XYZ file of C-alpha atoms in Angstrom:
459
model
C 0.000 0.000 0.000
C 1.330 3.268 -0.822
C 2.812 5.116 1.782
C 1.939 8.629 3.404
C 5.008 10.163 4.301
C 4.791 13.471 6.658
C 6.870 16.043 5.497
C 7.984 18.828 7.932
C 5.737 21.458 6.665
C 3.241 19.259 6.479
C 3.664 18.089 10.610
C 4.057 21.717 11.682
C 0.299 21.918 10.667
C -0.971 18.959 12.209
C 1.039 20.105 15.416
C -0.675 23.803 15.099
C -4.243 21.873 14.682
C -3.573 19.642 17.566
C -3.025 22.665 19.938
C -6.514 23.862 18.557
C -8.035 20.850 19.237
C -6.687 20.840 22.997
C -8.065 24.084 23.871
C -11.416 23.883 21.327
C -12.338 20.508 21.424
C -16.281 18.696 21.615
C -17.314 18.438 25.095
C -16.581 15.100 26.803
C -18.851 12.050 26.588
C -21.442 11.243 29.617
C -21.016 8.800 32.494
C -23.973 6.831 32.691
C -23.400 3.581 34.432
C -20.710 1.217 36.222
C -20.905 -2.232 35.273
C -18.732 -5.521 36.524
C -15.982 -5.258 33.293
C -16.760 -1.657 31.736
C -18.038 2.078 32.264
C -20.854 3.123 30.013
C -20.615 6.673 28.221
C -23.565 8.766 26.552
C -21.594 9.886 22.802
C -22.969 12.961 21.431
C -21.992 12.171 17.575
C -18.964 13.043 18.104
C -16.937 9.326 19.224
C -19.639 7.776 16.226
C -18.581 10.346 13.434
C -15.401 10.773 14.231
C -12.543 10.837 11.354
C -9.915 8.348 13.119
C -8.107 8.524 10.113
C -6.474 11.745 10.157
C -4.344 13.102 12.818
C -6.737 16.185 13.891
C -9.691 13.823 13.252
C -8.832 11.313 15.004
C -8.022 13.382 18.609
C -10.999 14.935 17.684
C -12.447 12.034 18.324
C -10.717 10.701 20.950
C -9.831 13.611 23.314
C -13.695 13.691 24.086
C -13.406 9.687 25.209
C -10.316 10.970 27.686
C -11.517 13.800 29.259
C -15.160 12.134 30.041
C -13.307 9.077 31.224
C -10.991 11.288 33.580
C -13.994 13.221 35.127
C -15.266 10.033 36.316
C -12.150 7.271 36.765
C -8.432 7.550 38.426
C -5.952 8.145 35.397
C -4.628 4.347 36.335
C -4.247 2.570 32.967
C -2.020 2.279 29.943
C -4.865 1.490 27.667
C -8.071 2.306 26.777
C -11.156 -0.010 24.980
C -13.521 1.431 23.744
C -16.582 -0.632 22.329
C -19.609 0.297 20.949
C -23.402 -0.084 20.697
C -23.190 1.288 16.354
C -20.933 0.310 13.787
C -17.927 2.689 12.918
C -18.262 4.627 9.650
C -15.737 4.123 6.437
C -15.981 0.500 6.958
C -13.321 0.046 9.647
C -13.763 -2.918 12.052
C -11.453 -2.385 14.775
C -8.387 -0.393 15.355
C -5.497 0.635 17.863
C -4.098 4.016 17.484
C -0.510 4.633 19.376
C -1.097 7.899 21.448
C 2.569 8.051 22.811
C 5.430 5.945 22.232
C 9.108 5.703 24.619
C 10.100 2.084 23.497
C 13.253 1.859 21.172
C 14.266 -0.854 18.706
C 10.971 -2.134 17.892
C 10.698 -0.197 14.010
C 8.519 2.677 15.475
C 10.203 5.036 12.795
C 9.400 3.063 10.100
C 5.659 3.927 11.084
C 6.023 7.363 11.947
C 6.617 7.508 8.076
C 3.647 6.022 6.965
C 0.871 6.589 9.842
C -0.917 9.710 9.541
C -1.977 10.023 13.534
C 1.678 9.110 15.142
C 4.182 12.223 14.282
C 7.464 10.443 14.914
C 9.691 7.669 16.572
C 9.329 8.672 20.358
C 5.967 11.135 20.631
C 3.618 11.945 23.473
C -0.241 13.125 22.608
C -1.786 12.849 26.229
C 0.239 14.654 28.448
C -2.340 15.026 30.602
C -3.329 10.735 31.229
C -0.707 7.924 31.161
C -2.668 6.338 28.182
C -0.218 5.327 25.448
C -3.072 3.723 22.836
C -6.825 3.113 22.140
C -8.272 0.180 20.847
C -11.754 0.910 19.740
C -13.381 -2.749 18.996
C -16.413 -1.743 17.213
C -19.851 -2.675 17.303
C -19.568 -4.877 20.504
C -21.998 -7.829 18.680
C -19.430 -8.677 16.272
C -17.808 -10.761 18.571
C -21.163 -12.710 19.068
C -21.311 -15.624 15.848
C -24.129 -14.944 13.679
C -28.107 -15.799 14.826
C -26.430 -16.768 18.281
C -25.139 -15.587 21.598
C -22.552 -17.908 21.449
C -18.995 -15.238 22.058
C -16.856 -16.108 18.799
C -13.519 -16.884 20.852
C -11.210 -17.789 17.958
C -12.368 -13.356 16.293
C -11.673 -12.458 19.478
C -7.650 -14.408 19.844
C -7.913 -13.137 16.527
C -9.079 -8.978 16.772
C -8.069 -8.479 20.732
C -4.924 -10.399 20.468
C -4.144 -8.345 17.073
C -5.005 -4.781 17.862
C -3.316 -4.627 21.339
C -0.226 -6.270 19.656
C -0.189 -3.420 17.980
C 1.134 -1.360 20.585
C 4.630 -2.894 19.777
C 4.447 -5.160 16.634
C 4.734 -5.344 14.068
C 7.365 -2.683 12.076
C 11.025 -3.815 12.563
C 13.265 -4.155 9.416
C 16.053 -6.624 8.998
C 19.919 -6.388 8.095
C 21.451 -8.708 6.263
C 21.332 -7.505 2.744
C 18.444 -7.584 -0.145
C 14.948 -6.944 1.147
C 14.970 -5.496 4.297
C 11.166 -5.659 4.817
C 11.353 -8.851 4.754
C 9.160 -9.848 7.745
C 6.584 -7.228 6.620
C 2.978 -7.887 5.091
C -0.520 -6.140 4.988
C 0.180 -2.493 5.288
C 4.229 -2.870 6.269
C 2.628 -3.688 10.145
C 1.656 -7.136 10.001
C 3.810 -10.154 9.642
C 4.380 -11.386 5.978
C 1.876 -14.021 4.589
C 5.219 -16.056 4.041
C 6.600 -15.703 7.190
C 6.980 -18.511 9.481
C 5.434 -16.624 12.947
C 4.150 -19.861 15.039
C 0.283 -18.434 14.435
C 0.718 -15.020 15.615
C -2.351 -12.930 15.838
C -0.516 -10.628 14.181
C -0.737 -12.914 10.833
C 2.216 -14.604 9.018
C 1.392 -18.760 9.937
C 2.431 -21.710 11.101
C 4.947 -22.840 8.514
C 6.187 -26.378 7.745
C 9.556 -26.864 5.781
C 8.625 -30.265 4.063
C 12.137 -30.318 2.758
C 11.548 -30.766 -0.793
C 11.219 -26.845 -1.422
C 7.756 -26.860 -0.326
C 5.933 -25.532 2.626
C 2.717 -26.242 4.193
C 0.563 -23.806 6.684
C -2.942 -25.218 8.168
C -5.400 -23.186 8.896
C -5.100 -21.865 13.042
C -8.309 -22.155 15.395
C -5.935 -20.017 18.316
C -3.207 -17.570 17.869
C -0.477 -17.249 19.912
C 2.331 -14.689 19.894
C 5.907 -15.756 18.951
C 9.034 -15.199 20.319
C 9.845 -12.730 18.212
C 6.732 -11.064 19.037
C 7.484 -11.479 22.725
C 11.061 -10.047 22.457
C 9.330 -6.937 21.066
C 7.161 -6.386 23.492
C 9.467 -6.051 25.712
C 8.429 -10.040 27.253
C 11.638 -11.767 26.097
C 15.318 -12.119 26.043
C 16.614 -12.287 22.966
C 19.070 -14.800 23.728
C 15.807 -17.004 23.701
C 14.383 -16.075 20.728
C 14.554 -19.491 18.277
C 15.747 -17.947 14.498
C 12.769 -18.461 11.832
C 12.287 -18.578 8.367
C 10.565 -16.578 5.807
C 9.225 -17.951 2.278
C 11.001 -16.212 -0.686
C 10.237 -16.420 -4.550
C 6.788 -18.058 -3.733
C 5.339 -20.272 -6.557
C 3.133 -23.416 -7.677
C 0.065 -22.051 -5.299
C -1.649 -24.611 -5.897
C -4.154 -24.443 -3.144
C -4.813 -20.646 -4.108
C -8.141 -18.825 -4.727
C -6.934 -16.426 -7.006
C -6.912 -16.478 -10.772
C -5.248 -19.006 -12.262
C -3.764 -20.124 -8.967
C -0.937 -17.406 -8.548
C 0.644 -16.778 -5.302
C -0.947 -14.306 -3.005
C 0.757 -11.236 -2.528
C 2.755 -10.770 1.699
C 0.163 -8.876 2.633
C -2.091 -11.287 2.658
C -3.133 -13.412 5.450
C -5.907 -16.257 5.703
C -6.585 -18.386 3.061
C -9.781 -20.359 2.382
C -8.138 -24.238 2.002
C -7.986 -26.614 4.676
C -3.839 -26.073 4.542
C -1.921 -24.011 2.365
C 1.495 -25.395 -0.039
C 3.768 -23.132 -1.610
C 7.356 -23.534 -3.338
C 10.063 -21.414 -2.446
C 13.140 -20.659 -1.425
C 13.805 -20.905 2.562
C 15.483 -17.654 4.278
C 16.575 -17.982 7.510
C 16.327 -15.331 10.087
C 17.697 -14.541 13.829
C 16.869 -11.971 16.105
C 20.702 -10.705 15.443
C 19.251 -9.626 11.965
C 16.595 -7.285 13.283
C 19.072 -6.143 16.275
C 21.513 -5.104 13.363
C 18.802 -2.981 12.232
C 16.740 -1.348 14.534
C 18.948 -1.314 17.423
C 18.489 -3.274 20.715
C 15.236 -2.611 22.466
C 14.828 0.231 25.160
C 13.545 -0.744 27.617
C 14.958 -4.102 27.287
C 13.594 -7.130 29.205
C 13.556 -8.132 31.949
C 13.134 -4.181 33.003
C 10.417 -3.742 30.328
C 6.707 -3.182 31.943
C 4.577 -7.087 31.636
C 1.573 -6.203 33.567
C -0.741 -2.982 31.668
C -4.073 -1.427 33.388
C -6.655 -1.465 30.856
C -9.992 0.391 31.059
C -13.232 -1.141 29.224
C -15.514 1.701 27.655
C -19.226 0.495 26.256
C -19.946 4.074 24.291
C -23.494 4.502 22.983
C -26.357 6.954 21.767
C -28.287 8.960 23.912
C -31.305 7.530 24.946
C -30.294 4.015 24.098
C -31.276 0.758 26.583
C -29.146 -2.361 26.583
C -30.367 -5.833 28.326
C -29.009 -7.093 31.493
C -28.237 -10.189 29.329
C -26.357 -8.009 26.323
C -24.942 -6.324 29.427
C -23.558 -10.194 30.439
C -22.748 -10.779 26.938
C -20.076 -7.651 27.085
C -18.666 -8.475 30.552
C -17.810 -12.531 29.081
C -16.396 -10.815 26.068
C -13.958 -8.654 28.276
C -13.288 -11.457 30.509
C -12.505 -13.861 27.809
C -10.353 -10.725 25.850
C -8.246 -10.520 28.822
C -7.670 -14.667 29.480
C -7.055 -14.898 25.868
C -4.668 -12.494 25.601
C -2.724 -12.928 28.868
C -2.474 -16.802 27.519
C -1.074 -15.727 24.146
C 1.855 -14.004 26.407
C 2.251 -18.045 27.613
C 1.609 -16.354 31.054
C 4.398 -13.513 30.536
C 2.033 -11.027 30.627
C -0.578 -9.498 32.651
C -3.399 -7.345 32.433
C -5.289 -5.621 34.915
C -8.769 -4.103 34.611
C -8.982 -0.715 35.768
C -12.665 -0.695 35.409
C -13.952 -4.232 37.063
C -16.170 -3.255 39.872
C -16.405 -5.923 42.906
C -19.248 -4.242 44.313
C -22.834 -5.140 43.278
C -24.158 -3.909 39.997
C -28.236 -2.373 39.694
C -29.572 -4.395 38.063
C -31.257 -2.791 34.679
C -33.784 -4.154 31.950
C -34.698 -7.526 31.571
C -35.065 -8.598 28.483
C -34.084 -11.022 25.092
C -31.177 -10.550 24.551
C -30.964 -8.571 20.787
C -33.654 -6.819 21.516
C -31.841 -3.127 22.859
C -33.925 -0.156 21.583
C -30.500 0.616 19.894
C -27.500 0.114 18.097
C -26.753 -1.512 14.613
C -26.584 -5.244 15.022
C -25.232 -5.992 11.315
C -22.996 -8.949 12.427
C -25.014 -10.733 9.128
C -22.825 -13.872 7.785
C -19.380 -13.452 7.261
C -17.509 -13.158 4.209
C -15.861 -16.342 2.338
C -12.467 -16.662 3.314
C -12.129 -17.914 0.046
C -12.068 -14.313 -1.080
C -9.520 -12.906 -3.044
C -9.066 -9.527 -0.793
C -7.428 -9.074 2.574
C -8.434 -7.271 5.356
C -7.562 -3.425 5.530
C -5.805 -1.456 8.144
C -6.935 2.122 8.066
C -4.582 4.895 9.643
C -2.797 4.101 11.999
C -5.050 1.226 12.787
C -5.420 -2.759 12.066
C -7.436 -4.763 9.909
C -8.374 -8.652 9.919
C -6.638 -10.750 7.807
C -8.134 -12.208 4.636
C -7.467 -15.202 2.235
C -4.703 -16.586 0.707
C -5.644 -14.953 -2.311
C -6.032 -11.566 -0.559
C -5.074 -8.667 -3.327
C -5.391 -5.990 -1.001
C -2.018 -5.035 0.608
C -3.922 -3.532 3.600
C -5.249 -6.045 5.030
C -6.453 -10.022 5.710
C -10.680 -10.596 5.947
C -10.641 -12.855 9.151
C -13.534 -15.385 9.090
C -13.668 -19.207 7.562
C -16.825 -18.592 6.645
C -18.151 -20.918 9.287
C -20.125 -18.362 10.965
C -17.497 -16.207 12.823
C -17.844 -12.433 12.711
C -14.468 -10.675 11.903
C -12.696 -7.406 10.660
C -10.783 -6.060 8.304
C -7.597 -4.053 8.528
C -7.213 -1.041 5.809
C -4.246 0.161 4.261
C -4.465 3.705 6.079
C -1.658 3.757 8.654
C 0.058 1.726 11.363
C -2.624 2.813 13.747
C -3.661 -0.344 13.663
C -7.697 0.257 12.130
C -9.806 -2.607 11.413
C -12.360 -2.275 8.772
C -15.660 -3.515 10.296
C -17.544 -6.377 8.405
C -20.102 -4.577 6.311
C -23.396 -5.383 6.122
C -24.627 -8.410 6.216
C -22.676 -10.374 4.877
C -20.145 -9.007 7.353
C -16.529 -7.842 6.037
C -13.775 -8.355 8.402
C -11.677 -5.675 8.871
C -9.034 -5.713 11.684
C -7.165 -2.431 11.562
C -3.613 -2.029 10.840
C -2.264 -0.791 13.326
C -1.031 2.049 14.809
C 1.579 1.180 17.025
C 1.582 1.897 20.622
C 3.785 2.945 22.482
C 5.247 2.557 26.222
C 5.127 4.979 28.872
C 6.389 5.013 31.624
C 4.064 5.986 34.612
C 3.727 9.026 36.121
C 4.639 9.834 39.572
């Protein structure tokens, strides 16, 4: 996808309109209600209509979300999820957007060049909170499978375990010679469709070297993040990061969906066979090769932060009634979120919920569960992962991957077609957006991702 490179001129602007937008910015959202996993907040238009994919239209969005969350909660938490009760517009699905970034050696420059919301390497846009990203996850009943309310675990290791990736993964470049975006797929911040990544939520697969110049991937119900992943974010030593491979010269497809069987392009993620074969030629890689290139990480583990406070946001329309069931529905999908994602750490992280309440809850409306006076339910049936396009990240944002015979760059489509809901990520940014599914049947669109960065706590 092409790029969008930020010229100085160009970020002198976007710095003047930021300072407008501190002082002149839409008036916070409204408390409404405490619930066991998440706050609820009255939007005004403004969160709904946002433009999240352009620097002053995306903190015009998002310093509104802050500021009501501040009035109401201890600034505790590194990041902040935001779901909601109506689909975002432009087709994104899901996103994280970097607000500040301190961490070194992980290829944050490379998406300072690209991402229209982050303004360089090492950056700070919330001096007044420790938040250093948002995830915003959409229309909360995509992670419900279609006609059910059954939660769809494998979008949610999928879109949760994705999107707060994003916060450190995935940008680096290698040295070494020849291509040094080698590792790089949808939107230069996902993994490669070729590269071997042990089922990383942040795509690339699960790679066999059959050792006849073939290789053979099989489709992944869990994700789990590699070692190289871990090393990034800040979870793992490099001295025990195992090298990996990446697939070059792809050829003889033969279990492709695209025309006439030719090999998907890197940036394309699921595919819609059982397993995947390709031919190529095998390239090694150690973490020494992306060391040589981006430098060693800062803060390096074990000093790097492994436990993050997280706060849970439910943002919906004025006037609008959710079910003490949907209400249930929202707190399993947090709690799962969390277990999933602490589990795709293999334990090494931790997350903490800066909005769980242990205290009892009033109870609200009773009711069948679907039935809310509001909010766009357009989960529908989700697209064929047989499709041809990937999912597209959006500025600074992630999208879901699609098929192997994705022809976006931006993006993978997540879903098997079996009835999971799923996102797309557009070609926007590293911000890490995720194109919602559209209507029925629903598009998956994970967002690329805007990377986050770490902060350390205030005093």
């Amino acid at each position: 996808m092409p790029r969008l490179a930020l010229v100085a001129p160009f970020a002198l602007v976007l710095g003047l309109d930021l300072l407008l937008l501190d002082t002149a910015h839409a008036g916070p959202v409204q408390f409404v209600e405490q619930r066991k996993n998440f706050m609820v907040f009255d939007d005004d238009g403004t969160v709904e209509h946002a433009n999240w994919f352009s620097r002053t239209g995306f903190y015009g969005g998002y310093y509104p979300l802050e500021d009501g969350f501040l009035e109401v909660h201890p600034d505790d938490g590194q990041f902040i999820v935001v779901y909601s009760t109506f689909d975002l517009v432009d087709g994104v699905g899901a996103f994280y957007q970097s607000l500040a970034n301190d961490v070194a050696g992980i290829g944050y420059s490379h998406a300072a060049d690209f991402d229209p919301v982050i303004p360089a390497e090492f950056f700070d846009d919330t001096p007044n909170s420790q938040f250093i990203g948002m995830l915003h996850m959409n229309n909360w009943r995509k992670f419900i499978l279609t006609g059910t309310t059954e939660i769809d675990d494998w979008w949610i290791s999928l879109v949760f375990g994705q999107e707060l990736g994003h916060a450190w993964l995935a940008f680096p470049h290698v040295a070494g010679g020849g291509n040094t975006e080698l590792l790089l797929g949808r939107s230069q911040a996902h993994w490669s469709f070729y590269m071997h990544s042990g089922g990383s939520p942040v795509e690339g697969h699960r790679w066999t070297d059959n050792g006849d110049g073939t290789f053979t991937a099989a489709k992944l119900e869990q994700f789990e993040f590699s070692d190289l992943d871990l090393y990034l974010m800040g979870l793992m030593d490099p001295s025990e990061v195992k090298p990996w491979f990446v697939i070059e010269d792809p050829h003889d497809c033969v279990d492709s969906a695209l025309p006439n069987q030719e090999c998907p392009p890197a940036s394309s993620f699921l595919f819609k066979a059982d397993s995947f074969t390709v031919g190529g030629t095998r390239r090694d890689v150690t973490i020494d090769d992306v060391i040589m290139a981006e430098g060693e990480r800062v803060p390096a583990y074990p000093d790097a932060p492994n436990e993050f406070g997280i706060s849970f946001l439910l943002v919906k329309r004025p006037g609008e009634v959710l079910c003490e069931e949907e209400y249930a529905l929202i707190d399993e999908i947090i709690d799962r979120s969390i277990a999933m994602w602490v589990g795709q750490t293999r334990g090494r992280a931790s997350i903490i919920n800066r909005t769980f309440s242990a205290g009892p809850i009033a109870p609200g409306v009773f009711c069948e569960a679907g039935t809310s006076t509001g909010g766009d339910d357009t989960t529908g049936d989700p697209p064929d992962s047989a499709s041809d396009s990937g999912p597209v990240d959006p500025p600074t944002t992630g999208t879901a991957p699609t098929t192997d015979a994705t022809t976006s760059s931006s993006g993978p489509t997540t879903g098997d077609g079996d009835g999971s809901s799923g996102g797309v990520d557009t070609d926007a940014g590293c911000g890490c957006r995720s194109p919602g599914p559209p209507a029925p049947p629903l598009a998956l669109l994970l967002t690329l991702a805007a990377l986050s960065r770490r902060r350390r706590a205030r005093a």
